[in-house]
mmCIF file of C-alpha atoms in Angstrom:
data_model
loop_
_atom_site.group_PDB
_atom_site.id
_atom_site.type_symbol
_atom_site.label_atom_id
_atom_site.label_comp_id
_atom_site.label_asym_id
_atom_site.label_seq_id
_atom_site.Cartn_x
_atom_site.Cartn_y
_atom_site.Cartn_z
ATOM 1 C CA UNK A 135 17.349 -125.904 47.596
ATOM 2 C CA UNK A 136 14.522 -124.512 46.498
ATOM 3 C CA UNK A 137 11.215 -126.095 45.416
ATOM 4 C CA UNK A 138 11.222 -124.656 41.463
ATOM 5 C CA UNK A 139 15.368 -125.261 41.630
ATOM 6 C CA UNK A 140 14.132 -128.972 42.176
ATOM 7 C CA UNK A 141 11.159 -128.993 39.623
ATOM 8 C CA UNK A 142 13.747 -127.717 37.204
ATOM 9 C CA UNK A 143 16.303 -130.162 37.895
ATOM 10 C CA UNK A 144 14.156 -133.315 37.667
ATOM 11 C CA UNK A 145 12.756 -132.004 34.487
ATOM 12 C CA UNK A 146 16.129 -130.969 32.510
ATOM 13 C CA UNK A 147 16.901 -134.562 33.842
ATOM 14 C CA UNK A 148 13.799 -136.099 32.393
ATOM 15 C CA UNK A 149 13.659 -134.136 28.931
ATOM 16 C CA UNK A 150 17.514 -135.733 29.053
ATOM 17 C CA UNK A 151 16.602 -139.189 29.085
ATOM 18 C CA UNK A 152 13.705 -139.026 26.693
ATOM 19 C CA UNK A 153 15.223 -137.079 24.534
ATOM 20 C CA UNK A 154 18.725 -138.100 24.264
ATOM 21 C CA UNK A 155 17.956 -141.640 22.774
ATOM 22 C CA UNK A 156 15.902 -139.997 19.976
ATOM 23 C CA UNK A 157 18.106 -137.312 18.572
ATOM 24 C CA UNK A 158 19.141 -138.555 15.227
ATOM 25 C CA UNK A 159 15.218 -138.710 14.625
ATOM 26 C CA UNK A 160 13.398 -136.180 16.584
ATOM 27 C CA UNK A 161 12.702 -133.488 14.615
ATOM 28 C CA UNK A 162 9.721 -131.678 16.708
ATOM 29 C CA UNK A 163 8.139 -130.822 20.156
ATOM 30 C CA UNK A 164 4.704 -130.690 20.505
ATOM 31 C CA UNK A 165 4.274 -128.709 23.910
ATOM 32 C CA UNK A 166 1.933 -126.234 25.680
ATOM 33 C CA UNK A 167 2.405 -123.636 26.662
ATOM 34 C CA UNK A 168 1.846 -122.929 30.547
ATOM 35 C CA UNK A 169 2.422 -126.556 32.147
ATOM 36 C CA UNK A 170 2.905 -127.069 35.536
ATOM 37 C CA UNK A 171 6.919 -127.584 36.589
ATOM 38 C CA UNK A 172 7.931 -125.214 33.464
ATOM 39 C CA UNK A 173 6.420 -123.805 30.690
ATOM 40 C CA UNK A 174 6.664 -124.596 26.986
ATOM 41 C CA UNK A 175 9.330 -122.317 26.056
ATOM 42 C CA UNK A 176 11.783 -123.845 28.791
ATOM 43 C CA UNK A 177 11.058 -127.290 27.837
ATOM 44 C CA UNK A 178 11.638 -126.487 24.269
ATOM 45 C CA UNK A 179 15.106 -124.548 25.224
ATOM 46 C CA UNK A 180 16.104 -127.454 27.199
ATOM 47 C CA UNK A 181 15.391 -130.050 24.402
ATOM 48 C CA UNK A 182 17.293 -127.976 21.879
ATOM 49 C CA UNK A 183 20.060 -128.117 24.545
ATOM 50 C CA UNK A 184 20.457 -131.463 23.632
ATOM 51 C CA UNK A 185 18.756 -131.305 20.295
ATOM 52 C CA UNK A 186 19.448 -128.529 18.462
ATOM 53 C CA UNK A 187 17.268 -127.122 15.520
ATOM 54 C CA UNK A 188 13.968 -129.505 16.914
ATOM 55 C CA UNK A 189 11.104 -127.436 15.646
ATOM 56 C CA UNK A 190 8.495 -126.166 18.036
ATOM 57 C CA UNK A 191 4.606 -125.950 17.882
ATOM 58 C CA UNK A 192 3.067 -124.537 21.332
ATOM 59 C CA UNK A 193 -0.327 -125.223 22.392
ATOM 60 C CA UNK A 194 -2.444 -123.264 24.957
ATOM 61 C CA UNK A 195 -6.255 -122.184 25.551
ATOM 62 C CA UNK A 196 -4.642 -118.742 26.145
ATOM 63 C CA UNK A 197 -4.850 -116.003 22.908
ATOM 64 C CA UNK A 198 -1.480 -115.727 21.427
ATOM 65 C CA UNK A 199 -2.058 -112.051 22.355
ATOM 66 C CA UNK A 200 -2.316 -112.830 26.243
ATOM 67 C CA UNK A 201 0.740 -115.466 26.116
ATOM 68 C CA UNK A 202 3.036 -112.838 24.236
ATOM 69 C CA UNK A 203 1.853 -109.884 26.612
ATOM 70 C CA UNK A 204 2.880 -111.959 29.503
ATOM 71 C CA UNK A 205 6.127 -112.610 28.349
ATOM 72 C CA UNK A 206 6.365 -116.416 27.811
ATOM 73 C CA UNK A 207 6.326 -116.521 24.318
ATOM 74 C CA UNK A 208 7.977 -114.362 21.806
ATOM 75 C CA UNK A 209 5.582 -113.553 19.236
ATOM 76 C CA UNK A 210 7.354 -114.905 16.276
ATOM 77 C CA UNK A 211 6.965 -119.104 17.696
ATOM 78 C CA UNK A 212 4.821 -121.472 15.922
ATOM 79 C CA UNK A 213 1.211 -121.262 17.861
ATOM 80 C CA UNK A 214 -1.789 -122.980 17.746
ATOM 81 C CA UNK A 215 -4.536 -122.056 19.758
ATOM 82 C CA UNK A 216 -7.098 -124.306 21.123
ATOM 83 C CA UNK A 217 -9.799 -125.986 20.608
ATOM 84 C CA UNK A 218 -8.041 -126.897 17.359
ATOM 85 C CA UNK A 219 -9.060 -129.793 15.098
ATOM 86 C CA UNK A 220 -6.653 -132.718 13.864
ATOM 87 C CA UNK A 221 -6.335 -130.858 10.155
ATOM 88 C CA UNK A 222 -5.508 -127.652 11.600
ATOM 89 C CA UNK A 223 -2.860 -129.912 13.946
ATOM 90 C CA UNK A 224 -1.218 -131.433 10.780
ATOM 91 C CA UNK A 225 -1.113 -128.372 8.915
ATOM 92 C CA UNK A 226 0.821 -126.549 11.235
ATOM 93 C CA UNK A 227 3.135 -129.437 12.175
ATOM 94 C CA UNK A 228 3.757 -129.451 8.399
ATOM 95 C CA UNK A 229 4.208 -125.423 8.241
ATOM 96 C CA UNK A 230 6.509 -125.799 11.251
ATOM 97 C CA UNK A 231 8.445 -128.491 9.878
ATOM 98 C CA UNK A 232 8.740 -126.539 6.155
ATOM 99 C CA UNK A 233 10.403 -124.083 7.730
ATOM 100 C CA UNK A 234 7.552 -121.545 7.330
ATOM 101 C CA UNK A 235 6.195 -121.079 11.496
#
Protein backbone atom coordinates (compact mmCIF):
# COMPACT_ATOMS: atom_id res chain seq x y z
CA UNK A 1 0.00 0.00 0.00
CA UNK A 2 1.00 3.11 -0.69
CA UNK A 3 2.49 5.81 1.56
CA UNK A 4 -0.52 8.69 1.00
CA UNK A 5 -3.14 5.41 0.92
CA UNK A 6 -1.70 5.03 4.58
CA UNK A 7 -1.60 8.81 5.58
CA UNK A 8 -5.20 8.79 4.47
CA UNK A 9 -6.26 5.87 6.30
CA UNK A 10 -4.81 6.79 9.72
CA UNK A 11 -6.31 10.17 9.33
CA UNK A 12 -10.09 9.23 8.23
CA UNK A 13 -9.42 6.91 11.31
CA UNK A 14 -8.33 9.71 13.56
CA UNK A 15 -10.92 12.51 12.41
CA UNK A 16 -13.31 9.23 13.35
CA UNK A 17 -12.49 9.00 16.82
CA UNK A 18 -12.33 12.68 17.60
CA UNK A 19 -15.06 13.44 15.94
CA UNK A 20 -17.54 10.80 16.45
CA UNK A 21 -17.93 11.42 20.30
CA UNK A 22 -18.73 15.11 19.61
CA UNK A 23 -21.39 15.08 16.97
CA UNK A 24 -24.50 16.14 18.72
CA UNK A 25 -22.31 19.34 19.58
CA UNK A 26 -19.79 20.06 17.01
CA UNK A 27 -20.93 22.50 14.92
CA UNK A 28 -17.49 23.79 13.18
CA UNK A 29 -13.92 22.96 11.87
CA UNK A 30 -11.38 25.27 12.19
CA UNK A 31 -8.67 23.91 9.63
CA UNK A 32 -5.94 25.11 7.22
CA UNK A 33 -5.67 24.80 4.44
CA UNK A 34 -2.45 22.91 3.02
CA UNK A 35 -1.45 20.55 6.11
CA UNK A 36 0.77 17.91 5.82
CA UNK A 37 -1.10 14.19 5.50
CA UNK A 38 -4.23 16.04 3.71
CA UNK A 39 -5.35 19.26 3.15
CA UNK A 40 -8.22 21.25 4.65
CA UNK A 41 -10.82 20.47 2.24
CA UNK A 42 -10.35 16.56 2.78
CA UNK A 43 -10.37 16.83 6.42
CA UNK A 44 -13.45 18.88 6.30
CA UNK A 45 -15.17 16.23 3.70
CA UNK A 46 -14.21 13.52 5.95
CA UNK A 47 -15.66 15.16 9.15
CA UNK A 48 -18.92 15.91 7.38
CA UNK A 49 -18.79 12.16 6.55
CA UNK A 50 -19.54 11.61 9.91
CA UNK A 51 -20.89 15.01 10.71
CA UNK A 52 -22.87 16.38 8.31
CA UNK A 53 -23.67 20.19 7.89
CA UNK A 54 -20.30 21.11 10.40
CA UNK A 55 -19.44 24.52 9.10
CA UNK A 56 -16.00 25.22 7.76
CA UNK A 57 -13.52 28.21 8.17
CA UNK A 58 -10.01 27.49 6.32
CA UNK A 59 -6.92 29.11 7.27
CA UNK A 60 -3.71 29.51 5.16
CA UNK A 61 -0.79 32.18 4.57
CA UNK A 62 -1.62 31.49 0.88
CA UNK A 63 -4.03 34.39 -1.06
CA UNK A 64 -7.40 32.95 -1.53
CA UNK A 65 -6.53 33.71 -5.19
CA UNK A 66 -3.43 31.22 -5.21
CA UNK A 67 -5.42 28.41 -3.09
CA UNK A 68 -8.50 28.60 -5.59
CA UNK A 69 -6.11 28.69 -8.76
CA UNK A 70 -4.53 25.58 -7.51
CA UNK A 71 -7.52 23.78 -7.13
CA UNK A 72 -7.87 23.00 -3.38
CA UNK A 73 -10.43 25.22 -2.54
CA UNK A 74 -13.52 26.16 -4.35
CA UNK A 75 -13.87 29.75 -4.23
CA UNK A 76 -17.17 30.01 -2.58
CA UNK A 77 -15.62 28.33 1.24
CA UNK A 78 -15.37 30.42 4.22
CA UNK A 79 -11.53 31.87 4.16
CA UNK A 80 -9.52 33.70 6.30
CA UNK A 81 -6.24 34.65 5.40
CA UNK A 82 -3.39 35.08 7.67
CA UNK A 83 -1.87 36.95 9.81
CA UNK A 84 -5.41 37.52 11.10
CA UNK A 85 -6.24 38.97 14.53
CA UNK A 86 -8.60 37.27 17.25
CA UNK A 87 -11.67 39.87 16.18
CA UNK A 88 -11.33 39.15 12.65
CA UNK A 89 -11.23 35.16 13.95
CA UNK A 90 -14.59 35.60 15.83
CA UNK A 91 -16.22 37.48 13.25
CA UNK A 92 -15.89 35.05 10.71
CA UNK A 93 -16.58 32.04 12.96
CA UNK A 94 -19.79 33.99 13.67
CA UNK A 95 -20.44 34.77 9.74
CA UNK A 96 -19.72 31.08 9.13
CA UNK A 97 -21.88 29.87 11.72
CA UNK A 98 -24.95 32.52 10.57
CA UNK A 99 -25.03 30.92 7.62
CA UNK A 100 -23.57 33.89 5.68
CA UNK A 101 -19.60 32.34 4.56
Amino acid sequence: MESSHVDQLLVNLCVAVLVRPHTEVLRLVLTDVIMPAMNGRDLVEAVRAICPGVAAVYVSGYTANVIAHRGVLDRDVCFLPKPFSIAELAAKVREELNGAG
